[in-house]
GROMACS .gro file of C-alpha atoms in nm:
model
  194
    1UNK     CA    1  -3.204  -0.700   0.042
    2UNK     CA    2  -3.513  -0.428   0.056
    3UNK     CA    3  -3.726  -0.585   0.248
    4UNK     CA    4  -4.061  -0.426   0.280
    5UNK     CA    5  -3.987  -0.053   0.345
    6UNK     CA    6  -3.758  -0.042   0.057
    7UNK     CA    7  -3.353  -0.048   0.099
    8UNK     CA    8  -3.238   0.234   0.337
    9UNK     CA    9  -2.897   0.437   0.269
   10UNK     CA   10  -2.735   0.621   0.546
   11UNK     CA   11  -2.414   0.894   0.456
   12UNK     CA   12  -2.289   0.982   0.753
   13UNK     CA   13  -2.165   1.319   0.791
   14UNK     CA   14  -1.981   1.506   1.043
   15UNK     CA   15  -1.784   1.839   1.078
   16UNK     CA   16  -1.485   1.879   0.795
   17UNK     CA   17  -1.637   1.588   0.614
   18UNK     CA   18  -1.551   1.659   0.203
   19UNK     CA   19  -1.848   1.772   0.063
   20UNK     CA   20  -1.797   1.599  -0.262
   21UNK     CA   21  -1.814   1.275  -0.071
   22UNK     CA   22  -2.105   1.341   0.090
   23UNK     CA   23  -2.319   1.500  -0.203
   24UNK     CA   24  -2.171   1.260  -0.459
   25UNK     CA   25  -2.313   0.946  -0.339
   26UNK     CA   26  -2.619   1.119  -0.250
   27UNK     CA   27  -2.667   1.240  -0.583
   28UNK     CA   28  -2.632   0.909  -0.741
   29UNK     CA   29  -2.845   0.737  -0.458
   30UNK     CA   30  -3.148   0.990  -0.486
   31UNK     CA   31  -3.176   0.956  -0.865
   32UNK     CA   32  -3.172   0.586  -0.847
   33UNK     CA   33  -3.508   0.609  -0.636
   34UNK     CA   34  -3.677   0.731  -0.910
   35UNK     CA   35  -3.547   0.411  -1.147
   36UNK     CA   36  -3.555   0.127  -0.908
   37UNK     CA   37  -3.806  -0.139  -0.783
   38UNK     CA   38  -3.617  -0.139  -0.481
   39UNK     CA   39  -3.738   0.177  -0.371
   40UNK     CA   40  -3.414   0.302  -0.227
   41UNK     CA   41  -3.405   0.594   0.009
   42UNK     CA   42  -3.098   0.748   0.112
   43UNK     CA   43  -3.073   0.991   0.383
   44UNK     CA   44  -2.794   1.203   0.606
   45UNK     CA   45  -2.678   1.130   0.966
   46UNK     CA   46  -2.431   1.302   1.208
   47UNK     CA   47  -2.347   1.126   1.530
   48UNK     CA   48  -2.639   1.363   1.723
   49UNK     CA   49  -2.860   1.454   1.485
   50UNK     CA   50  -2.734   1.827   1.453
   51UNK     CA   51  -2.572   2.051   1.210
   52UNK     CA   52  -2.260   1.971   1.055
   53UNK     CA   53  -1.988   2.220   0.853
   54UNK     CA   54  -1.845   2.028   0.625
   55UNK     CA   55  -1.472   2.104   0.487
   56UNK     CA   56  -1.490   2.372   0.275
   57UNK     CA   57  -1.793   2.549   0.483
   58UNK     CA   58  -2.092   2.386   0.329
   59UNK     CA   59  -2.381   2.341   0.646
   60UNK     CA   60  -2.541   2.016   0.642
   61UNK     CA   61  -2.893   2.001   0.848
   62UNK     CA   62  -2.906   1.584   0.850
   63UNK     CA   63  -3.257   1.409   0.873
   64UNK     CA   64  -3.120   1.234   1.159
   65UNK     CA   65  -2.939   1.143   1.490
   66UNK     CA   66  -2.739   0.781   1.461
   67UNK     CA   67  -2.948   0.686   1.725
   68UNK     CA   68  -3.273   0.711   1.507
   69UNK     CA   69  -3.140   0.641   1.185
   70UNK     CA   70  -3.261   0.310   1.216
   71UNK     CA   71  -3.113  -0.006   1.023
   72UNK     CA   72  -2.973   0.040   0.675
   73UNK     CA   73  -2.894  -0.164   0.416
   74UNK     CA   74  -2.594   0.079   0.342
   75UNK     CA   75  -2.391   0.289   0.513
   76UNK     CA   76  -2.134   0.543   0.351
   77UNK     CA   77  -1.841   0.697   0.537
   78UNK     CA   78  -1.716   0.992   0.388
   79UNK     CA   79  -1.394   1.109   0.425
   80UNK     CA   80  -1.228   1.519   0.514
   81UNK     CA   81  -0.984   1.617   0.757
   82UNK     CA   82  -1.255   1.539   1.005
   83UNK     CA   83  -1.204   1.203   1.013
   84UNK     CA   84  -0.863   1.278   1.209
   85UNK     CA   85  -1.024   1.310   1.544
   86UNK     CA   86  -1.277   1.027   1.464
   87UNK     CA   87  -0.926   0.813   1.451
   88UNK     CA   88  -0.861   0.854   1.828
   89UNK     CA   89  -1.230   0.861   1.951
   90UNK     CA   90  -1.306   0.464   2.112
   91UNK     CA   91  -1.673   0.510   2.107
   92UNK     CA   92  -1.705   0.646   1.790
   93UNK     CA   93  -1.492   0.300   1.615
   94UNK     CA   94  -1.665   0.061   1.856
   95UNK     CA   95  -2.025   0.224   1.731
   96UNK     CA   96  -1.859   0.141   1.421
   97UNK     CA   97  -1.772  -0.198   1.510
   98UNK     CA   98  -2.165  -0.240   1.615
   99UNK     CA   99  -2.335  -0.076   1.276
  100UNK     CA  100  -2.119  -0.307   1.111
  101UNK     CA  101  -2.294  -0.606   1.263
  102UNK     CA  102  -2.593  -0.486   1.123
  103UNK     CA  103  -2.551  -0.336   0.791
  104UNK     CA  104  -2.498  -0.547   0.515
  105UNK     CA  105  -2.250  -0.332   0.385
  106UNK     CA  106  -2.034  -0.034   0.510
  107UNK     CA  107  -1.889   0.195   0.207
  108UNK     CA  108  -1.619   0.437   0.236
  109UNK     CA  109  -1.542   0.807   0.006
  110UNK     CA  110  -1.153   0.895   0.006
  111UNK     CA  111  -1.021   0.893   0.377
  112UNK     CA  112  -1.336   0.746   0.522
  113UNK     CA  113  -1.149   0.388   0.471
  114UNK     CA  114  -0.905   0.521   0.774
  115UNK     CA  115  -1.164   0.519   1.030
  116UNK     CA  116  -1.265   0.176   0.914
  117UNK     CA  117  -0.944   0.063   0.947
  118UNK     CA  118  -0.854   0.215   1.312
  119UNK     CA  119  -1.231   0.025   1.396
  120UNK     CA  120  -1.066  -0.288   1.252
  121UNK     CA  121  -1.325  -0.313   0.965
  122UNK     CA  122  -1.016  -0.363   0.684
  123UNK     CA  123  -0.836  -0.583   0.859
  124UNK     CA  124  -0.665  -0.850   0.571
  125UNK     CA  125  -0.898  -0.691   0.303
  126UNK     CA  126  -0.824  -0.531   0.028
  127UNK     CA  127  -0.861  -0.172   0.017
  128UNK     CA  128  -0.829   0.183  -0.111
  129UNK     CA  129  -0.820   0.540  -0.009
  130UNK     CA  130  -0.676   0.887  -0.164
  131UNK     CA  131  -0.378   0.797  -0.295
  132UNK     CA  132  -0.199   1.070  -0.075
  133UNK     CA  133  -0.328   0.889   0.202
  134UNK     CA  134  -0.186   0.532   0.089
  135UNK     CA  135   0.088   0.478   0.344
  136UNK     CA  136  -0.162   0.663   0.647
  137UNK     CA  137  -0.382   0.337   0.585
  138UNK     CA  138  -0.098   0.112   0.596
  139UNK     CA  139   0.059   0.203   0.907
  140UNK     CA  140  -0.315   0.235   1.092
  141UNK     CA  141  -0.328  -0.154   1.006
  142UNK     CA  142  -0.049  -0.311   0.859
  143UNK     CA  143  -0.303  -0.648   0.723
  144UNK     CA  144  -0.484  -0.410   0.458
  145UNK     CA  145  -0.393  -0.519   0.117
  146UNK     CA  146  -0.419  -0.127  -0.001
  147UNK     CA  147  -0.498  -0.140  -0.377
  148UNK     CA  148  -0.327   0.191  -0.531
  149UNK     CA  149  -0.445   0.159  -0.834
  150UNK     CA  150  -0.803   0.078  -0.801
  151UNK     CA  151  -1.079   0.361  -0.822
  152UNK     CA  152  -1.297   0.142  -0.581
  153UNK     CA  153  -1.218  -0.190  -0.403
  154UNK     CA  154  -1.555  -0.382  -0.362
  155UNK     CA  155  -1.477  -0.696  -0.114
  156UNK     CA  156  -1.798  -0.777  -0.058
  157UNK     CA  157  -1.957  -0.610   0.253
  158UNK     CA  158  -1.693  -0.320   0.268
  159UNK     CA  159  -1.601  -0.121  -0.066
  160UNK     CA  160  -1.379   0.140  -0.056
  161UNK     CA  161  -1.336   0.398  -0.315
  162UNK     CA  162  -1.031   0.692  -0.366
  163UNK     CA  163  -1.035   1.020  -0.377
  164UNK     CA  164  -1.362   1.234  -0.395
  165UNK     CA  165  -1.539   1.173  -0.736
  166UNK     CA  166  -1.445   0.814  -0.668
  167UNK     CA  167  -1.749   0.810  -0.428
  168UNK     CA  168  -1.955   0.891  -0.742
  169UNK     CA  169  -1.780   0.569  -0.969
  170UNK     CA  170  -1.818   0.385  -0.622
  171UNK     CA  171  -2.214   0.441  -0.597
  172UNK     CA  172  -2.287   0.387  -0.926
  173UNK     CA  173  -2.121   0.045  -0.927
  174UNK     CA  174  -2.311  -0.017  -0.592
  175UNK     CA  175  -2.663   0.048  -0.765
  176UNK     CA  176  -2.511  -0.195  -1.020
  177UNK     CA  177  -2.431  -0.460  -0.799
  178UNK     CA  178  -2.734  -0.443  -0.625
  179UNK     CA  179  -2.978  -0.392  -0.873
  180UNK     CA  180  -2.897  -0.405  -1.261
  181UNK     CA  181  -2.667  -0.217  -1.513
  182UNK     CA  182  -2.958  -0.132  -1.693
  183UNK     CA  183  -3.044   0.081  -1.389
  184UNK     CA  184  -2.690   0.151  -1.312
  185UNK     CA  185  -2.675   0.307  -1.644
  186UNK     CA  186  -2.998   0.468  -1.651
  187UNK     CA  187  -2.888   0.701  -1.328
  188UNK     CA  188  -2.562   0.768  -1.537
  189UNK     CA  189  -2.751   0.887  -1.753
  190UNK     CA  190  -2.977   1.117  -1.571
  191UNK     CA  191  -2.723   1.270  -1.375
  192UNK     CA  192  -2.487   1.358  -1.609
  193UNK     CA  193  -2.807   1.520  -1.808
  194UNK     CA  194  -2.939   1.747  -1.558
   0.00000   0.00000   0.00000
C-alpha cells in the first residue's frame, strides 16, 4: 500500500472542524513515521489551501489545497459543527464521491461520518458517529447499519470512529491494521510518554 514515496495521509480540515479530531489523528500519524518502514507522512488540507478556524478558535495554516494534495493512501474527515454546511454543498459530496475512487480508504472523527453519508459513502455499511448524533446519521441515509456501541466501525475501506478521542483509538487501530501491533503499540507508547 506505500508504494515508493511512502503511504500519504491527508486530514482534511475546514472552518469549525473539532480540533481534537484533527490533532488527534495527526498526533498518532506523525509519531508512527518515526516507527514504520512504511514511511508514512501525514499532512493537512482545506478545500483551497487557506487558513482554517477550527471550532473552538484554534487557526490551522494546512500544507495544502485539495487540488495539490495529491493521491493518498488515507484520508480522514473530521467532524465540528462545520460539517453542517458541508451537508448541503453538491460539489463538496461529489469531490467526495471522486477522492473516494481513489483512496484506498476514507476515515471519519465524530460527525465527519455525516458528510460521508449525505455523499452516499455509508450507504448499507455499518457505521458510527457521536452518539448524540446517532439518529442525524440515520435519517441522512436510512441503509447505515449505525453501530452505537462501537468506538470505531472499520468496514474495510471506510472506518468510522465516535466522538473526539475516538479519532485517536481509530488511528491507532489503523496503524495496526496496516502495519503491525508491534508498531501500533510502539506509537501508544510514545505518545502517551511525551
Amino acid at each position: 500500500m506505500s508504494g515508493n514515496g511512502g503511504l500519504r495521509i491527508g486530514i482534511f480540515v475546514f472552518d469549525g472542524a473539532e480540533e481534537l479530531d484533527v490533532v488527534g489523528p495527526f498526533e498518532v500519524f506523525a509519531e508512527w513515521g518515526s516507527h514504520s518502514q512504511l514511511r508514512p507522512t501525514v499532512s493537512t488540507f482545506s478545500w483551497d489551501g487557506a487558513g482554517v478556524r477550527l471550532a473552538k478558535g484554534l487557526r490551522i495554516l494546512p500544507a495544502h489545497g485539495a487540488d495539490d494534495v495529491g493521491p493518498l493512501h488515507v484520508l480522514v474527515y473530521p467532524g465540528g459543527l462545520g460539517t453542517r454546511p458541508l451537508l448541503a454543498e453538491p460539489g463538496h459530496l461529489e469531490w467526495l464521491r471522486q477522492i473516494r475512487k481513489q483512496t484506498p480508504v476514507i476515515a471519519s472523527v465524530c460527525t465527519g461520518a455525516l458528510p460521508l453519508a449525505a455523499a452516499g459513502l455509508l450507504a448499507g455499511r455499518p457505521a458510527t458517529t457521536h452518539h448524540n448524533h446517532y439518529d442525524e446519521l440515520a435519517d441522512i441515509d436510512p441503509s447505515i447499519l449505525v453501530d452505537t456501541e462501537a468506538r470505531y466501525v472499520d468496514d474495510g475501506d471506510v472506518v468510522t470512529s465516535a466522538g473526539v478521542s475516538a479519532g485517536i483509538d481509530m488511528a491507532l487501530h489503523l496503524v495496526e491494521r496496516l502495519e503491525t501491533p508491534g508498531v501500533a503499540r510502539a506509537v501508544r507508547f510514545e505518545i502517551q510518554a511525551t
